[in-house]
Backbone as CSV, one residue per row, in Angstrom:
resi,resn,N_x,N_y,N_z,CA_x,CA_y,CA_z,C_x,C_y,C_z
1,MET,-13.308,22.388,6.722,-13.234,22.169,5.709,-12.210,21.304,5.066
2,HIS,-12.070,20.647,3.757,-11.233,19.814,3.400,-10.953,20.345,1.703
3,MET,-9.674,19.468,1.658,-9.077,19.651,0.426,-9.164,18.311,-0.378
4,THR,-9.357,18.432,-1.942,-9.038,17.144,-2.408,-8.286,16.963,-3.537
5,ILE,-7.175,16.246,-3.746,-6.325,15.937,-4.642,-6.658,14.774,-5.425
6,ASP,-6.988,15.321,-6.797,-7.245,14.229,-8.079,-5.866,13.372,-8.124
7,LEU,-5.510,12.623,-7.912,-4.211,11.874,-8.323,-3.910,11.734,-9.572
8,GLY,-5.032,11.205,-10.233,-4.748,11.032,-11.696,-4.124,12.321,-12.302
9,LYS,-4.670,13.331,-12.348,-4.281,14.562,-13.005,-3.252,15.031,-12.475
10,GLU,-3.059,15.114,-10.921,-2.003,16.198,-10.241,-0.656,15.370,-10.252
11,ILE,-0.775,13.784,-10.177,0.254,12.994,-9.816,0.506,12.017,-11.486
12,ALA,-0.184,11.141,-11.502,-0.370,10.058,-12.891,-1.348,9.252,-12.473
13,PRO,-1.975,8.681,-13.892,-2.937,7.875,-13.947,-2.249,6.233,-13.421
14,VAL,-1.244,6.105,-13.584,-0.573,4.954,-12.990,0.289,5.465,-11.674
15,LEU,0.281,4.835,-10.279,0.805,5.303,-9.365,1.767,3.973,-9.001
16,GLY,3.057,4.110,-8.967,3.677,2.548,-9.164,4.760,2.997,-8.093
17,SER,5.138,3.869,-7.577,6.071,3.335,-6.804,5.707,4.541,-5.080
18,ARG,6.673,3.766,-4.263,6.323,4.141,-2.689,6.759,5.991,-3.126
19,GLU,7.549,6.480,-3.455,8.303,7.857,-3.380,7.049,8.821,-4.140
20,LEU,5.914,8.259,-4.240,4.815,8.986,-4.799,3.882,9.121,-3.996
21,VAL,3.933,8.763,-2.928,3.376,8.760,-1.508,3.938,10.168,-0.922
22,LYS,5.352,9.993,-0.857,5.917,11.418,-0.517,5.538,12.230,-1.622
23,VAL,5.236,12.711,-2.332,5.081,13.834,-3.262,3.348,14.255,-2.814
24,ILE,2.845,12.753,-2.698,1.175,13.388,-2.105,1.412,14.012,-0.999
25,GLU,1.839,13.533,0.311,2.353,14.062,1.473,2.540,15.565,1.358
26,SER,3.406,15.730,0.275,3.839,17.412,0.165,2.603,18.255,-0.309
27,LYS,1.779,18.148,-1.047,0.469,18.582,-1.434,-0.607,18.630,-0.547
28,ILE,-0.299,18.103,0.496,-1.576,17.957,1.872,-0.982,19.140,2.516
29,THR,-1.963,20.022,2.667,-2.325,21.185,3.320,-3.116,21.252,4.476
30,ASN,-4.183,20.361,4.460,-5.594,20.664,5.349,-5.443,19.106,6.202
31,ASP,-6.144,19.684,7.441,-6.561,18.461,8.389,-6.975,17.326,7.568
32,LYS,-8.202,17.494,6.732,-9.231,16.817,6.159,-8.515,16.667,4.766
33,VAL,-8.349,15.653,4.207,-7.721,15.352,2.604,-8.472,13.998,1.985
34,ILE,-9.103,14.348,0.563,-10.003,13.275,-0.046,-8.662,12.983,-1.024
35,LEU,-8.316,11.826,-1.307,-7.465,11.360,-2.279,-8.619,10.932,-3.151
36,ASP,-8.648,11.483,-4.416,-9.621,10.840,-5.426,-9.128,10.209,-6.545
37,PHE,-9.041,9.035,-6.762,-8.614,7.975,-7.311,-9.617,8.015,-8.947
38,LYS,-10.195,8.843,-8.887,-11.042,8.714,-10.502,-10.487,8.664,-11.581
39,ASN,-9.375,9.187,-11.611,-8.358,9.357,-12.959,-7.184,8.449,-12.784
40,VAL,-7.727,7.384,-11.891,-6.207,6.459,-11.427,-6.818,5.199,-12.284
41,GLU,-5.537,4.786,-13.361,-6.174,3.295,-13.987,-5.547,2.323,-13.287
42,PHE,-4.320,2.306,-12.160,-3.813,1.291,-11.685,-2.905,1.590,-10.436
43,VAL,-2.354,0.982,-9.414,-1.692,1.280,-8.569,-0.840,0.069,-8.224
44,THR,0.241,0.266,-8.010,1.239,-1.209,-7.719,1.138,-1.484,-6.135
45,HIS,1.561,-2.664,-5.686,1.449,-3.235,-4.572,2.105,-2.267,-3.526
46,SER,3.207,-1.845,-4.042,4.525,-0.806,-3.000,3.598,0.554,-2.686
47,PHE,3.184,1.182,-3.896,2.363,2.381,-3.950,1.348,2.464,-2.632
48,ALA,0.251,1.154,-2.784,-0.900,0.825,-2.195,-0.682,0.738,-0.469
49,HIS,0.892,-0.015,-0.582,1.426,-0.351,1.024,1.788,0.784,1.593
50,GLU,2.731,1.504,1.060,3.201,2.723,1.380,1.780,4.020,1.981
51,LEU,0.992,4.068,0.854,-0.306,5.057,1.434,-1.121,4.519,2.408
52,LEU,-1.306,3.251,2.478,-1.758,2.900,3.592,-1.215,2.811,5.169
53,LYS,-0.212,2.496,4.885,0.864,2.844,6.231,0.906,4.360,6.465
54,TYR,0.943,5.194,5.676,0.592,6.813,5.940,-0.716,7.181,6.370
55,LYS,-1.477,6.192,5.689,-3.119,6.817,6.031,-3.353,6.166,7.859
56,LEU,-2.836,5.264,8.149,-2.867,4.975,9.182,-2.254,6.152,10.442
57,LYS,-1.267,6.707,10.050,-0.965,7.725,10.916,-1.404,8.978,10.835
58,ASN,-2.295,8.813,9.627,-3.089,10.049,9.595,-4.239,9.766,8.867
59,PRO,-5.656,9.669,10.133,-7.048,8.828,10.031,-7.699,9.958,9.214
60,ASN,-7.438,11.367,8.924,-8.335,12.190,8.166,-7.992,12.110,6.820
61,ILE,-7.486,11.187,6.110,-7.295,11.080,5.140,-8.336,9.925,4.482
62,GLU,-9.387,10.765,3.247,-9.972,9.666,3.045,-9.595,9.112,1.415
63,LEU,-10.195,7.866,0.951,-9.772,7.778,-0.337,-11.043,7.527,-1.046
64,ARG,-11.112,7.686,-2.194,-12.589,7.781,-2.838,-12.284,7.382,-4.615
65,ASN,-13.325,7.055,-5.121,-13.483,6.893,-6.462,-12.483,5.822,-7.306
66,MET,-12.459,4.853,-6.464,-11.316,3.732,-7.125,-12.193,2.755,-8.113
67,ASN,-11.217,2.177,-9.364,-11.596,1.612,-9.888,-11.687,0.143,-9.512
68,SER,-12.280,-0.920,-9.995,-12.087,-2.222,-9.384,-10.902,-2.646,-9.170
69,SER,-9.930,-2.233,-10.170,-8.374,-3.051,-9.921,-7.571,-2.318,-8.784
70,VAL,-7.995,-1.013,-8.814,-7.252,-0.047,-7.818,-7.415,-0.618,-6.052
71,SER,-9.111,-0.812,-5.967,-10.062,-1.022,-4.696,-9.546,-2.273,-4.594
72,ARG,-9.182,-3.309,-5.405,-8.703,-4.783,-4.944,-7.599,-4.817,-4.471
73,MET,-6.610,-3.911,-5.316,-4.945,-4.008,-4.269,-5.084,-3.508,-3.131
74,PHE,-5.709,-2.034,-3.097,-5.573,-1.863,-1.676,-6.744,-2.811,-0.642
75,GLU,-7.379,-3.407,-0.983,-7.978,-4.624,-0.312,-6.915,-6.181,0.106
76,VAL,-6.349,-6.119,-1.129,-5.082,-7.042,-0.624,-4.183,-6.595,0.302
77,VAL,-3.431,-5.412,-0.010,-2.789,-4.897,0.998,-3.029,-4.883,2.189
78,GLU,-4.198,-4.233,2.710,-4.600,-4.279,3.656,-4.772,-5.039,4.741
79,GLN,-5.564,-6.652,3.722,-5.296,-7.753,4.349,-4.179,-8.055,4.954
80,GLN,-2.916,-7.969,4.351,-1.514,-8.189,4.142,-0.844,-7.374,5.543
81,LEU,-1.399,-6.037,5.924,-1.213,-5.348,6.897,-1.669,-5.553,8.420
82,GLN,-3.083,-6.313,7.905,-3.535,-6.685,9.686,-3.239,-7.828,9.975
83,ARG,-2.719,-8.704,9.250,-2.164,-10.102,9.604,-0.773,-10.212,10.246
84,LYS,-0.695,-11.047,11.106,0.447,-11.282,11.839,1.364,-11.829,11.460
85,PRO,2.540,-11.110,11.203,3.499,-11.865,10.338,4.196,-13.456,11.057
86,THR,4.277,-14.195,10.490,4.453,-15.668,11.088,5.979,-16.350,10.517
87,PRO,6.716,-16.649,11.374,7.799,-17.053,11.120,7.644,-18.405,9.857
88,PRO,8.672,-18.270,9.010,8.489,-19.112,8.223,8.931,-20.624,8.853
89,LYS,8.273,-21.709,8.087,8.937,-22.792,8.958,9.819,-23.754,7.856
90,VAL,10.739,-24.000,8.959,12.009,-24.263,8.212,12.201,-25.747,9.197
91,ARG,12.516,-26.659,7.816,13.117,-28.004,9.081,14.431,-28.134,8.673
92,ILE,15.308,-28.310,9.425,16.538,-28.183,9.452,16.863,-29.941,9.625
93,GLU,17.649,-30.576,8.607,18.015,-31.905,8.706,19.199,-32.061,8.713
94,THR,19.775,-32.903,9.550,21.294,-32.993,10.091,21.441,-34.655,9.463
95,ARG,22.688,-34.811,8.736,23.028,-36.096,8.318,24.741,-36.255,9.005
96,ASN,24.769,-37.391,9.223,26.145,-37.783,9.362,27.131,-37.907,8.072
97,ILE,28.028,-37.540,7.940,28.784,-37.339,7.183,29.000,-38.486,6.391
98,ILE,29.337,-39.739,7.242,29.331,-41.277,6.822,28.045,-41.635,6.011
99,SER,26.957,-41.260,6.652,25.846,-42.035,5.858,25.674,-41.097,4.297
100,ILE,26.126,-40.019,3.865,26.262,-39.263,2.786,27.416,-40.138,1.867
101,THR,28.749,-40.275,2.363,29.496,-40.992,1.429,29.384,-42.353,1.367
102,GLY,28.955,-42.868,2.378,29.391,-44.507,2.577,28.292,-45.403,2.434
């Protein structure tokens, strides 16, 4: 048995903060959960990032019925989560104080 949460009706049509994932977590009572995005118009990067991190720890969560912009945001965030962070390339240049002043 599973439960379905209509995020657009039960939370908001625009999901814009990491804190909303905690609200969703508090509503989850079953092992198998379907998060239905049919009434969601937009999600922010931070919301998508937090929800995907939560989903990695809870693989019984399924995301359904996303519009194209919501789906694209999740794709972008998922790609970023899969990449290994690379340290920034920093070039440090040293100069002799005499070459600067004179």
